[in-house]
XYZ file of N, CA, C and O in Angstrom:
300
model
N 72.458 121.249 96.993
C 73.697 121.020 96.209
C 73.517 122.262 95.018
O 72.540 122.519 94.567
N 74.710 122.716 95.002
C 74.930 124.006 94.134
C 74.888 123.337 92.644
O 75.827 122.550 92.162
N 73.707 123.573 91.889
C 73.684 122.895 90.471
C 74.738 123.538 89.556
O 75.126 122.963 88.420
N 75.321 124.846 89.784
C 76.112 125.294 88.977
C 77.343 124.465 88.824
O 78.229 124.382 87.757
N 77.806 123.830 89.939
C 79.091 122.942 89.833
C 78.879 121.500 89.728
O 79.837 120.725 89.802
N 77.653 120.992 89.648
C 77.387 119.589 89.483
C 77.466 118.999 88.198
O 76.900 119.770 87.243
N 78.264 118.051 88.015
C 78.300 117.423 86.627
C 78.027 116.075 86.848
O 78.505 115.094 87.497
N 76.878 115.577 85.981
C 76.331 114.135 86.168
C 77.408 113.076 85.733
O 77.177 111.990 85.866
N 78.406 113.659 84.982
C 79.479 112.649 84.301
C 80.530 112.321 85.566
O 81.318 111.443 85.288
N 80.438 113.106 86.587
C 81.353 112.892 87.635
C 80.912 112.135 88.972
O 80.114 112.799 89.567
N 81.072 110.969 89.088
C 80.615 110.038 90.290
C 81.868 109.643 91.171
O 81.547 109.296 92.313
N 83.074 109.590 90.648
C 84.261 109.092 91.432
C 85.310 109.980 91.154
O 85.383 110.872 90.221
N 86.492 109.898 92.058
C 87.693 110.670 91.913
C 88.234 110.551 90.529
O 88.782 111.453 90.048
N 88.405 109.382 89.998
C 89.013 109.175 88.704
C 88.192 109.819 87.637
O 88.668 110.499 86.626
N 86.812 109.976 87.634
C 86.070 110.522 86.759
C 86.361 111.969 86.851
O 86.396 112.798 86.037
N 86.320 112.555 88.212
C 86.719 114.143 88.372
C 88.081 114.360 87.906
O 88.015 115.306 87.045
N 88.986 113.472 87.934
C 90.323 113.677 87.291
C 90.337 113.905 85.649
O 90.719 114.532 85.243
N 89.501 112.769 85.164
C 89.424 112.872 83.826
C 88.767 113.989 83.319
O 89.140 114.626 82.145
N 87.494 114.336 83.846
C 86.672 115.479 83.290
C 87.431 117.009 83.676
O 87.363 117.690 82.786
N 88.115 116.937 84.697
C 88.942 118.130 84.871
C 90.063 118.375 84.141
O 90.297 119.422 83.724
N 90.676 117.195 83.875
C 91.937 117.154 82.792
C 91.405 117.639 81.463
O 92.327 118.374 80.760
N 90.322 117.507 81.169
C 89.710 117.999 79.779
C 89.530 119.514 79.514
O 89.758 119.989 78.599
N 89.647 120.229 80.959
C 89.618 121.680 80.806
C 90.758 122.293 81.208
O 90.719 123.604 81.116
N 91.820 121.687 81.496
C 93.287 122.331 81.761
C 93.980 122.361 80.460
O 94.218 121.474 79.704
N 94.589 123.538 80.328
C 95.720 123.488 79.256
C 96.752 122.308 79.471
O 97.089 121.979 80.563
N 97.475 121.861 78.560
C 98.258 120.594 78.544
C 99.480 120.885 79.577
O 99.615 119.840 80.421
N 100.135 121.845 79.585
C 101.297 122.085 80.683
C 100.703 121.879 82.067
O 101.268 121.335 82.870
N 99.583 122.525 82.346
C 99.167 122.497 83.599
C 98.613 121.086 84.054
O 98.755 120.648 85.262
N 97.917 120.443 83.078
C 97.345 119.143 83.310
C 98.396 118.132 83.376
O 98.268 117.381 84.323
N 99.301 118.138 82.800
C 100.614 117.228 82.909
C 101.238 117.492 84.376
O 101.524 116.570 84.933
N 101.412 118.773 84.678
C 102.185 118.962 85.917
C 101.157 118.309 87.086
O 101.438 117.672 88.061
N 99.801 118.721 87.049
C 98.799 118.403 88.044
C 98.657 116.757 88.009
O 98.695 116.135 89.137
N 98.408 116.080 86.930
C 98.332 114.764 86.939
C 99.650 114.011 87.188
O 99.569 112.794 87.592
N 100.733 114.549 87.080
C 102.099 113.972 87.366
C 102.346 114.214 88.913
O 103.356 113.748 89.292
N 101.533 115.043 89.541
C 101.767 115.118 90.878
C 103.015 115.997 91.239
O 103.625 115.796 92.187
N 103.328 117.037 90.476
C 104.395 117.894 90.641
C 105.756 117.099 90.564
O 106.585 117.487 91.286
N 105.856 116.178 89.654
C 107.103 115.347 89.391
C 107.334 114.369 90.319
O 107.876 113.275 89.926
N 107.072 114.544 91.636
C 107.502 113.355 92.690
C 106.384 112.266 92.790
O 106.699 111.347 93.391
N 105.131 112.627 92.626
C 104.097 111.883 92.745
C 103.760 111.579 94.127
O 102.521 110.995 94.498
N 104.477 112.163 95.239
C 104.064 111.768 96.635
C 102.683 112.333 96.972
O 102.093 111.678 97.595
N 102.694 113.741 96.707
C 101.397 114.383 97.233
C 100.122 113.717 96.432
O 99.156 113.559 97.062
N 100.424 113.511 95.081
C 99.435 112.818 94.215
C 98.811 111.488 94.990
O 97.704 111.173 95.061
N 99.892 110.581 95.319
C 99.540 109.264 95.856
C 98.830 109.386 97.116
O 97.958 108.838 97.618
N 99.345 110.445 98.143
C 98.805 110.583 99.472
C 97.423 111.084 99.332
O 96.463 110.701 99.997
N 97.071 111.964 98.352
C 95.685 112.561 98.149
C 94.610 111.388 97.584
O 93.592 111.289 98.102
N 95.250 110.525 96.910
C 94.537 109.345 96.274
C 94.231 108.459 97.452
O 93.163 107.903 97.522
N 95.124 108.077 98.272
C 95.083 107.113 99.329
C 93.871 107.899 100.396
O 93.055 107.212 100.902
N 94.054 109.235 100.761
C 93.180 109.901 101.511
C 91.668 109.713 101.232
O 90.714 109.281 101.885
N 91.379 109.924 99.768
C 90.123 109.660 99.167
C 89.527 108.360 99.223
O 88.492 108.046 99.557
N 90.504 107.483 99.239
C 90.067 105.908 99.286
C 89.712 105.502 100.716
O 88.974 104.480 100.835
N 90.047 106.365 101.626
C 89.545 106.092 103.050
C 88.030 106.460 103.286
O 87.506 106.015 104.138
N 87.415 107.214 102.484
C 86.088 107.626 102.684
C 85.334 106.689 101.958
O 85.315 106.339 100.837
N 84.051 106.223 102.718
C 83.138 105.454 102.212
C 81.706 106.068 102.511
O 81.387 106.472 103.483
N 80.855 105.792 101.462
C 79.454 106.221 101.659
C 78.690 104.833 101.988
O 78.754 103.818 101.030
N 78.089 104.864 103.011
C 77.441 103.597 103.296
C 76.010 103.684 103.430
O 75.347 104.434 104.043
N 75.231 103.117 102.329
C 73.860 103.196 102.148
C 73.154 102.541 103.451
O 73.522 101.622 103.925
N 72.154 103.297 103.743
C 71.380 102.908 105.039
C 69.831 102.391 104.474
O 69.154 103.226 103.932
N 69.740 101.177 104.627
C 68.545 100.381 103.907
C 67.440 100.271 105.123
O 67.878 99.890 106.174
N 66.258 100.695 105.057
C 65.153 100.465 105.884
C 65.476 101.255 107.317
O 65.232 100.821 108.335
N 66.038 102.583 107.030
C 66.348 103.201 108.321
C 65.344 104.397 108.318
O 64.950 105.040 107.493
N 64.588 104.678 109.592
C 63.523 105.681 109.713
C 64.305 107.053 109.400
O 65.105 107.385 110.287
N 63.910 107.761 108.574
C 64.445 109.119 108.414
C 63.399 110.157 108.323
O 63.666 111.371 107.973
N 62.275 110.042 109.132
C 61.251 110.968 109.295
C 61.630 112.034 110.198
O 61.356 113.188 109.981
N 62.930 111.904 111.231
C 63.169 112.842 112.026
C 64.613 112.795 111.921
O 65.303 112.016 112.711
N 65.475 113.541 110.999
C 66.893 113.732 110.863
C 67.397 114.897 111.646
O 66.919 115.969 111.230
N 68.366 114.617 112.350
C 69.141 115.773 112.919
C 70.530 116.080 112.357
O 71.336 115.133 112.320
N 70.801 117.041 111.401
C 71.865 117.045 110.679
C 72.920 118.048 111.385
O 74.004 118.309 110.888
N 72.703 118.215 112.714
C 73.569 119.077 113.507
C 74.833 118.191 113.853
O 74.824 117.010 113.731
N 75.956 119.019 114.284
C 77.151 118.185 114.768
C 77.645 119.006 116.001
O 77.322 120.054 116.197
N 78.766 118.400 116.355
C 79.419 118.890 117.740
C 80.770 119.300 117.342
O 81.477 118.176 116.788
N 81.303 120.398 117.445
C 82.836 120.601 117.128
C 83.392 121.305 118.504
O 82.881 122.485 118.908
N 84.419 120.723 118.834
C 85.053 121.388 120.228
C 84.046 121.700 121.314
O 83.981 122.479 122.149
N 83.293 120.484 121.535
C 82.104 120.617 122.405
C 80.939 121.589 122.360
O 80.061 121.687 123.357
N 80.919 122.177 121.103
C 79.747 123.122 120.707
C 79.046 122.581 119.777
O 79.422 122.047 118.766
N 77.519 122.457 119.991
C 76.571 122.025 119.007
C 76.490 123.004 117.872
O 76.297 124.329 118.163
């Protein structure tokens, strides 16, 4: 993990929005948080983030973990 961009105050999307808003000038913050006036993209983005879940694995053997993946049939 890149420690330069890690913020211990940010664990959720709403916390990321809150902390990011503190760093933006007001006109940019208002435009961004307002979703560019129509809110359509903003709502789509929020719904997309809600689709992701982190599922904790309890009592799973992790002594040999394979972090590789396959894309277009290539490992």
